[in-house]
Coordinates of C-alpha atoms and ligand atoms in Angstrom, one line a residue:
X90 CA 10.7 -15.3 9.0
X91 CA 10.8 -11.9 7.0
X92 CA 7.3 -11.2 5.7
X93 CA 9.4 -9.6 2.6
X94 CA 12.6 -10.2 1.1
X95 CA 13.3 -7.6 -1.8
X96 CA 16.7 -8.7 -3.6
X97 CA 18.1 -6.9 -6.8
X98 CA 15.0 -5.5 -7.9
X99 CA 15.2 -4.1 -11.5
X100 CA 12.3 -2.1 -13.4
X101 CA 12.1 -0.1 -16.5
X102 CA 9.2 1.0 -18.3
X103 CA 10.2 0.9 -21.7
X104 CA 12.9 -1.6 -23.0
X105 CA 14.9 1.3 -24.4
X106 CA 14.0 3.4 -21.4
X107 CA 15.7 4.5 -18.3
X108 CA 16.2 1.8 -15.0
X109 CA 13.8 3.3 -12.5
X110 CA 14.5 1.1 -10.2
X111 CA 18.3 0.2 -9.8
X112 CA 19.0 -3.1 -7.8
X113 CA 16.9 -2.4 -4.7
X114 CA 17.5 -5.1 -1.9
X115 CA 15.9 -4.6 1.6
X116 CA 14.2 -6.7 4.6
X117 CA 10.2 -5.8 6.2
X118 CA 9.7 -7.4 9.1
X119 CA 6.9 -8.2 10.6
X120 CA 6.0 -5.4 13.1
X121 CA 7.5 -3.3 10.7
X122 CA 5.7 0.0 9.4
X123 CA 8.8 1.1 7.0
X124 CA 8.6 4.5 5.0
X125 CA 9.8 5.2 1.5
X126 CA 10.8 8.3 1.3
X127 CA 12.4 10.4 -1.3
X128 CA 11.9 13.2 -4.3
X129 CA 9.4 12.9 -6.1
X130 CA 10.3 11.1 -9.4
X131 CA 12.9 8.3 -7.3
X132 CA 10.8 5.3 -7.6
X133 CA 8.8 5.2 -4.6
X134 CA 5.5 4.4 -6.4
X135 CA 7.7 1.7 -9.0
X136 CA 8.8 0.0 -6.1
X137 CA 5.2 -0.3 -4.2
X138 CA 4.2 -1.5 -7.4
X139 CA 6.8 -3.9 -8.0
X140 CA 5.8 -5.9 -5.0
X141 CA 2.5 -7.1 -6.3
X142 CA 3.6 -7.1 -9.9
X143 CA 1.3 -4.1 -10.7
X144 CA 4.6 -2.8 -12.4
X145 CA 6.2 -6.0 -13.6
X146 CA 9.9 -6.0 -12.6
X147 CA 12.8 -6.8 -15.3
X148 CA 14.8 -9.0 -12.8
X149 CA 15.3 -9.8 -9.5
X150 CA 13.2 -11.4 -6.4
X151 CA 10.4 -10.8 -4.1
X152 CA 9.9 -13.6 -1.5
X153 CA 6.8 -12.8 0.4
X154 CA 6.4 -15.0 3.3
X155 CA 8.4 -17.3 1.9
X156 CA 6.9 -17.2 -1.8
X157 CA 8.6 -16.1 -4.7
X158 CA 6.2 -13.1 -6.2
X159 CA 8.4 -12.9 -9.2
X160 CA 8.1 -16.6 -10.2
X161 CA 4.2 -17.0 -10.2
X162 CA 1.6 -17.6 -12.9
X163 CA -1.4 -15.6 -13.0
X164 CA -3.3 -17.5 -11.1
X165 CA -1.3 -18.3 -8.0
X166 CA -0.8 -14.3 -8.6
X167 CA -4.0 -13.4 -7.9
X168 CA -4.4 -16.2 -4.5
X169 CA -1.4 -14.3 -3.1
X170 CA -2.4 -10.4 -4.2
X171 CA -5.3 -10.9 -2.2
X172 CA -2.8 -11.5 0.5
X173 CA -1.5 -7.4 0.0
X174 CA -4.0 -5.1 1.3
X175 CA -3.1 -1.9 -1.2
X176 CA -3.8 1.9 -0.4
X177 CA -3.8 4.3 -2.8
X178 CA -3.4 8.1 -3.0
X179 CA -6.9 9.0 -5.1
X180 CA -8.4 5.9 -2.8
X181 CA -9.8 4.1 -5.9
X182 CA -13.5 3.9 -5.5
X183 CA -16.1 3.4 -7.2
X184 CA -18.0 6.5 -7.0
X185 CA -21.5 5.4 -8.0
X186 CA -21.3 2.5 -5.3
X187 CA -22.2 2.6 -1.8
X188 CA -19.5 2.5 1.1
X189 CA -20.7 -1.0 1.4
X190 CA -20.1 -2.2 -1.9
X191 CA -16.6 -0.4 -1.8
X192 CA -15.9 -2.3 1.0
X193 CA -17.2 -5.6 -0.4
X194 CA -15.2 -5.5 -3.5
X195 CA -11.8 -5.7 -0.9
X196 CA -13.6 -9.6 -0.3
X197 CA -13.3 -10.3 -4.4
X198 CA -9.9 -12.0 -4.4
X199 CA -11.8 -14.8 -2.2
X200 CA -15.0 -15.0 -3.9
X201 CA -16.0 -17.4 -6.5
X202 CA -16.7 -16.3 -10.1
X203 CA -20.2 -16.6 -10.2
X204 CA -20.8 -14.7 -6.7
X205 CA -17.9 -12.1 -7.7
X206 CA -20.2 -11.3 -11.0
X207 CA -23.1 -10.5 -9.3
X208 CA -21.7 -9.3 -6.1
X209 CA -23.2 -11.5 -3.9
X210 CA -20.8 -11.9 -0.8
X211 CA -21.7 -14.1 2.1
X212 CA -23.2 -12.8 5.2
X213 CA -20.1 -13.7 7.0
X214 CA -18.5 -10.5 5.0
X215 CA -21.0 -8.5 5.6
X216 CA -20.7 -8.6 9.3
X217 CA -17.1 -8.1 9.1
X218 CA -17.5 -5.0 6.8
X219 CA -19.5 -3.6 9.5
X220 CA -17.1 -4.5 12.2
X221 CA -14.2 -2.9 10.1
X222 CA -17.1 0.2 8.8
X223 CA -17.0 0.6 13.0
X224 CA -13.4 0.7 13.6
X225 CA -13.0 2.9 10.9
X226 CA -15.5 5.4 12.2
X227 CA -18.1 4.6 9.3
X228 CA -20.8 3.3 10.3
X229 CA -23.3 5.7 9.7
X230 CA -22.0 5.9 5.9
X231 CA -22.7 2.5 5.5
X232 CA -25.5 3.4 2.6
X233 CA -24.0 6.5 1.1
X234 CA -22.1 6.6 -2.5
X235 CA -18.5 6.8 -2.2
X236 CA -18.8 10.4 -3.8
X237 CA -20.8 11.9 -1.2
X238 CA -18.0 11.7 1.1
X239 CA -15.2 14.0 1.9
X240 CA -11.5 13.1 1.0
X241 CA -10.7 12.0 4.9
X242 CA -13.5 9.6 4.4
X243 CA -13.4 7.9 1.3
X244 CA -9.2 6.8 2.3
X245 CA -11.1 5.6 5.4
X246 CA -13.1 3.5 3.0
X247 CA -10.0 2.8 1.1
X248 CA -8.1 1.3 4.4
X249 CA -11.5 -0.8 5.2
X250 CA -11.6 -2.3 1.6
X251 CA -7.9 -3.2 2.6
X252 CA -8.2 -4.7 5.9
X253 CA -11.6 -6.9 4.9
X254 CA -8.6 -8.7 2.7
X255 CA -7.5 -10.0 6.1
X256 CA -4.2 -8.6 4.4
X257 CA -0.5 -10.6 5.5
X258 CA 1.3 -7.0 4.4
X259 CA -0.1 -3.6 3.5
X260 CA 1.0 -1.6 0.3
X261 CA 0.3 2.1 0.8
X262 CA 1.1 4.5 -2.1
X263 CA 1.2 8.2 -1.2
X264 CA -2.2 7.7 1.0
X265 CA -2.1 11.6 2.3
X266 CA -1.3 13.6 -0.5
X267 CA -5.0 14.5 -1.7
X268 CA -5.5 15.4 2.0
X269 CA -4.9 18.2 3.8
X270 CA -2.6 18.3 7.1
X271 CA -5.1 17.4 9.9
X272 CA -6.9 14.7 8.1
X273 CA -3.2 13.5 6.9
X274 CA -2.2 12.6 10.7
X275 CA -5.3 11.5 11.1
X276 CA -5.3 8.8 8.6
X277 CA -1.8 8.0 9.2
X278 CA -3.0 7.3 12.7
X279 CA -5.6 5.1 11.8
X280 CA -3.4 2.8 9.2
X281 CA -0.6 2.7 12.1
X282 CA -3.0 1.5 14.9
X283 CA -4.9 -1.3 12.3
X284 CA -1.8 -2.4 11.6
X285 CA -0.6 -2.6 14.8
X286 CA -4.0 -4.4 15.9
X287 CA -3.8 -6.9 13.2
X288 CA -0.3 -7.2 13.5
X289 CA -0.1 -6.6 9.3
X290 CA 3.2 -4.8 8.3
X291 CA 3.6 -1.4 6.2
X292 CA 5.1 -0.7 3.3
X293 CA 4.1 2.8 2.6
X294 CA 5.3 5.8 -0.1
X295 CA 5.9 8.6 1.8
X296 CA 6.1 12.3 0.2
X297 CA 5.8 14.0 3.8
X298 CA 9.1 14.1 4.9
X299 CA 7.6 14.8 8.5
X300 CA 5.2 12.4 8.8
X301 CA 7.1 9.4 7.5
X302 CA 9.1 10.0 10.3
X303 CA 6.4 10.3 12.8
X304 CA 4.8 7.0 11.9
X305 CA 7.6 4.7 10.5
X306 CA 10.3 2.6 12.5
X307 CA 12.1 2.8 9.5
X308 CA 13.1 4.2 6.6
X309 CA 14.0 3.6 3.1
X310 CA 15.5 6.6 1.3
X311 CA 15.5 6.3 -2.6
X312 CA 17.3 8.8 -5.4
X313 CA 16.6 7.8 -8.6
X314 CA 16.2 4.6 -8.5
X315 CA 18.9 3.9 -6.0
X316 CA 18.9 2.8 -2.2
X317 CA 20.1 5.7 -0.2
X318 CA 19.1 4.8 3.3
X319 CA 18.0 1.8 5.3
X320 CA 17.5 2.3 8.6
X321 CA 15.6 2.9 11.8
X322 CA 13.7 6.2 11.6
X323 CA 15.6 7.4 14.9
X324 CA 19.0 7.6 12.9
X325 CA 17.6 9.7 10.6
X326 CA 18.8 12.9 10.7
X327 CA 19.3 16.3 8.8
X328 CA 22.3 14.7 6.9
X329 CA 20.4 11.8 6.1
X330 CA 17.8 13.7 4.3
X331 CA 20.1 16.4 2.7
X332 CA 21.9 13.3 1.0
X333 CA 18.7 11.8 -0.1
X334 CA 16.9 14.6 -0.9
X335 CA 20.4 16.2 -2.3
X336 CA 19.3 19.6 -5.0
X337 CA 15.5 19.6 -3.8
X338 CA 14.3 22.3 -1.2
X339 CA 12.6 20.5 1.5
Ligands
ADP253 P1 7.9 8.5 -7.1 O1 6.8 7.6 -6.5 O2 9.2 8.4 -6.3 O3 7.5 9.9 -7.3 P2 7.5 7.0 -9.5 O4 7.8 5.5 -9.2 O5 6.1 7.4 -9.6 O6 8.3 7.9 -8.5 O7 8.2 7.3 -10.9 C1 9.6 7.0 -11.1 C2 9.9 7.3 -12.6 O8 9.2 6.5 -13.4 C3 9.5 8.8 -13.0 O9 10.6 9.2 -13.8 C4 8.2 8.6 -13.7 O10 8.1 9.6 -14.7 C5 8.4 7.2 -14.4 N1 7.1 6.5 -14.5 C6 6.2 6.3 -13.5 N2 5.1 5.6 -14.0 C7 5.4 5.5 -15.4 C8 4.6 4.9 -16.4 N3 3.4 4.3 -16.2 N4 5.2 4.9 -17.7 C9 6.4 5.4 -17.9 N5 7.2 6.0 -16.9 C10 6.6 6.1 -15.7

């Protein structure tokens, strides 16, 4: 089974206001770790978006593991968002709270009412936030507030809040572009070797070019609003981008 089935998806953000998003249909498999590239402005972030209903689309479908996102109340909403780890580009933290609690809050989706108000998580979390905290090269930042750390570390924070999910599909938005080059691979690294690990499929917003193609086994190229490119990575090539990225200098 596909772990994602996009078809026809439509989004706008005003009524009277331009389609950003312009019948997208695509496939994620899943061992898939499948790029979005394409200039800024195309959709890339809609789409993301789109998948968990952060962005509500105006039609279409999104069958996750055999679920129809689209058609779900609220509730049911929130069972199956906690199903779609999400990485952001400025991370998301809370800065007054330790790595810990960061961490934590990923387990919030699970937790009941009463223990998600006062933040009490069982012990069996806490020992898997310090497994993940390991993987993750944290552990001695278990105790430190999430704005004592560097940029490298808190999206290191921000892929350990998504894994403790025990995600079925990762949403990554942009996840380099507040870091610089190094600490970009690096972190592309790390999200491509959990996910491999967990077996967990990408979805990730790409705006380097280079490093989408270094990490993806395929690509999506969007143009405002409209599907480009579907492919594997390898059949990418110059003309490939030049049509997708048609007017802007890359
Ligand atoms: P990308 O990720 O490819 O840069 P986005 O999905 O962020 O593109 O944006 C696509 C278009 O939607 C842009 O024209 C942008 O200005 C517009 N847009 C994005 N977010 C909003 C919003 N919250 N309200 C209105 N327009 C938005």
């Amino acid at each position: 089974m596909k772990t994602l089935e996009v078809i026809d998806l439509r989004a706008k953000y005003e009524r009277s206001g331009p389609e950003i998003l312009k019948r997208i249909s695509f496939n994620l498999d899943p061992d898939d770790f499948l790029a979005i590239i394409g200039p800024s402005g195309a959709g890339k972030s809609t789409l993301i978006r789109c998948i968990n209903r952060l962005v509500e689309p105006i039609s279409g479908d999104v069958i996750f593991n055999g679920v129809n996102v689209t058609k779900l109340r609220q509730r049911e909403l929130r069972k199956i968002r906690s199903k779609m780890g999400m990485i952001y580009q400025e991370f998301n933290l809370v800065d007054r709270m330790s790595v810990m609690d960061n961490v934590l809050s990923g387990r919030l989706g699970y937790t009941g009412s009463f223990r998600s108000v006062f933040r009490i998580y069982p012990k069996s979390d806490i020992r898997k936030a310090l497994e993940i905290l390991e993987k993750v090269g944290l552990s001695d930042f278990v105790d430190k507030r999430a704005d004592e750390l560097s940029g490298g570390q808190r999206q290191r924070v921000g892929i350990a809040r998504a894994l403790i999910q025990d995600p079925k599909l990762l949403l990554v938005d942009e996840p380099t572009s507040s870091l610089d080059p190094k600490i970009s691979r690096e972190i592309m690294g790390m999200i491509k070797k959990m996910s491999k690990e967990d077996g967990v499929p990408v979805l990730c917003n790409m705006h380097d070019v280079n490093l989408a193609l270094e990490f993806s086994n395929r690509v999506i190229g969007l143009q405002d609003g409209v599907k480009m490119f579907d492919g594997p990575t390898k059949s990418v090539d110059k003309k490939t981008l030049e049509d997708i990225y048609a007017f802007e200098v890359l």
